Short mmCIF file of C-alpha atoms in Angstrom, two decimals:
data_model
loop_
_atom_site.label_atom_id
_atom_site.label_comp_id
_atom_site.label_asym_id
_atom_site.label_seq_id
_atom_site.Cartn_x
_atom_site.Cartn_y
_atom_site.Cartn_z
CA MET A 110 -114.99 43.17 136.72
CA LEU A 111 -112.18 40.94 137.96
CA ASP A 112 -109.89 41.89 140.82
CA LEU A 113 -106.42 40.61 139.99
CA PRO A 114 -103.99 39.89 142.83
CA THR A 115 -100.90 42.10 142.98
CA ASP A 116 -98.76 39.78 145.12
CA LEU A 117 -98.13 37.11 142.49
CA PRO A 118 -94.79 35.74 141.36
CA ALA A 119 -93.99 37.10 137.89
CA ASP A 120 -94.55 33.65 136.32
CA LEU A 121 -98.22 33.79 137.32
CA ALA A 122 -99.06 37.16 135.76
CA PRO A 123 -100.40 35.64 132.49
CA LEU A 124 -102.55 33.19 134.53
CA ALA A 125 -103.85 35.74 137.07
CA TRP A 126 -107.39 36.00 135.66
CA LEU A 127 -107.99 32.33 136.49
CA ILE A 128 -107.42 32.74 140.24
CA GLY A 129 -110.51 32.21 142.38
CA VAL A 130 -113.41 29.81 142.73
CA TRP A 131 -115.73 29.41 139.74
CA ALA A 132 -119.07 27.58 139.73
CA GLY A 133 -121.86 26.96 137.28
CA THR A 134 -123.50 24.40 135.04
CA GLY A 135 -122.69 22.57 131.87
CA VAL A 136 -123.87 19.98 129.39
CA ILE A 137 -122.54 16.58 128.32
CA ASP A 138 -123.20 15.11 124.87
CA TYR A 139 -121.00 12.20 123.75
CA PRO A 140 -121.69 9.16 121.56
CA VAL A 141 -120.54 5.72 122.71
CA GLY A 142 -121.37 3.09 120.11
CA ASP A 143 -125.10 3.35 119.37
CA GLU A 144 -125.79 5.18 122.62
CA ARG A 145 -125.62 8.91 123.30
CA LEU A 146 -124.59 10.01 126.79
CA GLN A 147 -126.30 13.33 127.49
CA GLY A 148 -127.28 15.49 130.41
CA GLU A 149 -126.41 18.42 132.59
CA PHE A 150 -123.91 18.80 135.40
CA VAL A 151 -122.98 21.22 138.16
CA HIS A 152 -119.32 22.19 138.08
CA ARG A 153 -116.96 23.93 140.51
CA VAL A 154 -113.29 24.73 139.94
CA SER A 155 -110.71 26.49 142.07
CA PHE A 156 -107.43 28.12 141.08
CA SER A 157 -105.18 29.26 143.92
CA HIS A 158 -101.53 29.95 144.59
CA ASP A 159 -99.22 29.45 147.54
CA GLY A 160 -96.31 31.63 146.44
CA GLY A 161 -94.79 29.14 144.01
CA PRO A 162 -94.54 29.69 140.22
CA TYR A 163 -97.69 27.64 139.55
CA LEU A 164 -101.43 27.64 140.22
CA ASN A 165 -103.05 24.92 142.32
CA TYR A 166 -106.15 23.59 140.59
CA SER A 167 -109.09 21.45 141.69
CA GLY A 168 -112.38 20.68 140.01
CA THR A 169 -115.48 18.64 140.81
CA ALA A 170 -118.66 17.91 138.91
CA THR A 171 -122.02 16.32 139.71
CA PHE A 172 -124.21 14.86 136.97
CA THR A 173 -127.82 16.00 137.23
CA GLY A 174 -129.22 14.28 134.12
CA GLU A 175 -131.65 15.80 131.68
CA ASP A 176 -134.52 16.17 134.12
CA GLN A 177 -132.48 17.25 137.18
CA ALA A 178 -133.91 14.24 139.07
CA VAL A 179 -130.61 12.40 139.54
CA SER A 180 -127.41 13.50 141.25
CA ILE A 181 -124.31 11.43 140.52
CA PRO A 182 -120.82 12.59 141.53
CA LEU A 183 -118.52 12.55 138.51
CA ILE A 184 -114.74 12.35 138.77
CA ALA A 185 -112.82 14.99 140.66
CA GLU A 186 -109.51 16.31 139.37
CA THR A 187 -106.61 18.15 140.92
CA GLY A 188 -103.33 19.46 139.59
CA PHE A 189 -101.10 22.35 138.67
CA TRP A 190 -101.01 25.01 135.96
CA ARG A 191 -97.72 26.71 135.11
CA LEU A 192 -95.86 28.56 132.39
CA SER A 193 -93.72 26.22 130.34
CA ARG A 194 -90.06 27.10 130.76
CA PRO A 195 -86.80 25.21 131.17
CA ALA A 196 -85.89 24.44 134.79
CA SER A 197 -82.67 26.02 136.01
CA ALA A 198 -80.23 25.16 138.80
CA ALA A 199 -82.02 27.85 140.87
CA ASP A 200 -85.26 25.81 140.81
CA PRO A 201 -85.89 23.13 143.45
CA GLY A 202 -86.34 19.48 142.48
CA PRO A 203 -86.72 16.96 141.26
CA ALA A 204 -88.54 15.45 144.26
CA LEU A 205 -87.36 17.11 147.50
CA LEU A 206 -83.96 18.23 146.20
CA PRO A 207 -83.15 21.86 147.00
CA PRO A 208 -81.93 24.32 144.38
CA GLN A 209 -78.34 23.82 143.27
CA ALA A 210 -77.76 27.55 142.79
CA ASP A 211 -78.83 30.73 144.55
CA VAL A 212 -82.57 31.32 144.17
CA VAL A 213 -83.24 34.12 141.70
CA THR A 214 -86.48 36.12 141.74
CA ARG A 215 -87.89 35.99 138.24
CA THR A 216 -88.95 39.31 136.74
CA VAL A 217 -91.53 40.51 134.25
CA ASP A 218 -88.75 40.63 131.65
CA ASP A 219 -87.98 36.94 132.32
CA VAL A 220 -91.63 36.10 131.72
CA GLU A 221 -91.88 38.30 128.62
CA SER A 222 -88.98 36.37 127.08
CA LEU A 223 -91.32 33.34 126.98
CA ARG A 224 -93.99 35.12 124.91
CA ALA A 225 -94.46 33.65 121.43
CA ALA A 226 -94.78 35.69 118.23
CA ASN A 227 -98.59 35.41 118.42
CA GLY A 228 -98.56 37.02 121.90
CA ALA A 229 -99.31 33.78 123.78
CA PHE A 230 -97.37 32.18 126.61
CA PRO A 231 -96.68 28.41 126.57
CA ILE A 232 -98.23 26.53 129.51
CA GLU A 233 -98.21 23.07 131.06
CA VAL A 234 -101.14 21.59 132.98
CA SER A 235 -100.75 18.37 134.97
CA LEU A 236 -103.93 16.73 136.28
CA ALA A 237 -104.73 13.69 138.40
CA HIS A 238 -108.28 12.31 138.20
CA SER A 239 -110.05 10.45 140.99
CA ASP A 240 -110.71 7.53 138.62
CA GLY A 241 -107.01 6.72 138.16
CA MET A 242 -106.14 8.87 135.12
CA LEU A 243 -103.17 11.20 134.90
CA GLU A 244 -102.90 13.81 132.14
CA LEU A 245 -100.21 16.21 130.96
CA TYR A 246 -101.53 19.02 128.77
CA LEU A 247 -99.41 21.42 126.73
CA GLY A 248 -100.74 24.58 125.14
CA GLU A 249 -100.90 28.32 125.48
CA ILE A 250 -102.57 31.17 127.27
CA ASN A 251 -103.19 34.30 125.23
CA GLY A 252 -104.85 36.99 127.34
CA PRO A 253 -108.25 35.64 128.42
CA ARG A 254 -108.05 32.42 126.36
CA VAL A 255 -106.42 29.07 127.12
CA ASP A 256 -105.98 26.25 124.60
CA ILE A 257 -104.41 22.99 125.79
CA ALA A 258 -104.15 19.46 124.38
CA SER A 259 -103.04 16.26 126.05
CA ASP A 260 -99.40 15.35 125.48
CA ALA A 261 -99.57 12.24 127.68
CA VAL A 262 -102.31 10.19 129.33
CA VAL A 263 -101.48 7.55 131.95
CA ARG A 264 -104.20 5.13 133.04
CA ALA A 265 -104.30 2.69 135.95
CA ALA A 266 -104.99 -0.91 134.93
CA GLY A 267 -108.68 -0.82 135.88
CA THR A 268 -109.64 2.49 134.25
CA LYS A 269 -111.89 2.94 131.23
CA ASP A 270 -110.54 3.62 127.73
CA TYR A 271 -109.41 7.25 127.44
CA GLY A 272 -106.81 8.21 124.87
CA ALA A 273 -106.58 11.98 124.36
CA ALA A 274 -108.20 15.30 125.18
CA SER A 275 -108.16 19.00 124.47
CA ARG A 276 -109.64 21.84 126.47
CA MET A 277 -110.40 25.47 125.82
CA TYR A 278 -111.08 28.10 128.51
CA GLY A 279 -112.11 31.68 127.88
CA LEU A 280 -113.14 34.72 129.87
CA VAL A 281 -116.30 36.20 128.32
CA ASP A 282 -118.29 38.97 130.02
CA GLY A 283 -116.85 38.04 133.42
CA HIS A 284 -117.70 34.33 133.03
CA MET A 285 -115.39 31.40 132.43
CA LEU A 286 -116.55 29.41 129.44
CA TRP A 287 -114.86 26.10 128.74
CA ALA A 288 -115.13 23.15 126.38
CA TRP A 289 -113.56 19.70 126.75
CA ASP A 290 -113.04 17.32 123.82
CA ILE A 291 -112.09 13.68 124.48
CA ALA A 292 -111.25 10.44 122.70
CA ALA A 293 -112.74 7.69 124.87
CA LEU A 294 -114.66 4.42 124.90
CA GLY A 295 -113.98 3.77 121.22
CA THR A 296 -115.05 7.25 120.04
CA PRO A 297 -112.42 9.44 118.31
CA LEU A 298 -111.59 12.90 119.64
CA ARG A 299 -114.73 15.05 119.65
CA ALA A 300 -116.72 17.46 121.80
CA HIS A 301 -117.92 15.93 125.07
CA ALA A 302 -118.71 18.69 127.59
CA SER A 303 -118.91 22.44 127.98
CA ALA A 304 -119.85 24.78 130.81
CA ARG A 305 -120.35 28.41 131.85
CA LEU A 306 -118.98 29.34 135.27
CA ALA A 307 -119.20 32.51 137.34
CA LYS A 308 -116.77 33.62 140.02
CA VAL A 309 -118.10 32.76 143.47
#
């Protein structure tokens, strides 16, 4: 059973089940040319909030190989998850600019107005990877399921080829299950990793 916080801004209500630290293991299986990159990894993710209308996110993974004999840190990622909605004059930004109108506390009705006909809420996820990649994902959260796909990928000059991605997260029997598809290193978009995480 999940304990959901009751002190959240209204914009975070659809995302509340994600909050906490999740840890577990997963598998990688991805073809690159004639080679197949396979193995297991240990994964840890954290979703937290600081009172703003977004979740703070961080994730790390360590590759353990097929025989558990190796331990290689994989990239770390950090970012923000939020409902997708138009910014208003009551919102701060861009950069350090303060709101241009009186701050208005958003209500459950404000959030409900964002719900799509299928019952889902639109979301935006922005991630920065330790290897120099930046990603913007767009998608939806519908109860205990999240589906997002990359809208933009920005790569530093020295990074490896990485063109697109999609991710799916779901809450199943108290565990977070996720799958990550990527287009990278000359391989078109396809499954690359999945994991099962438990709340720590």
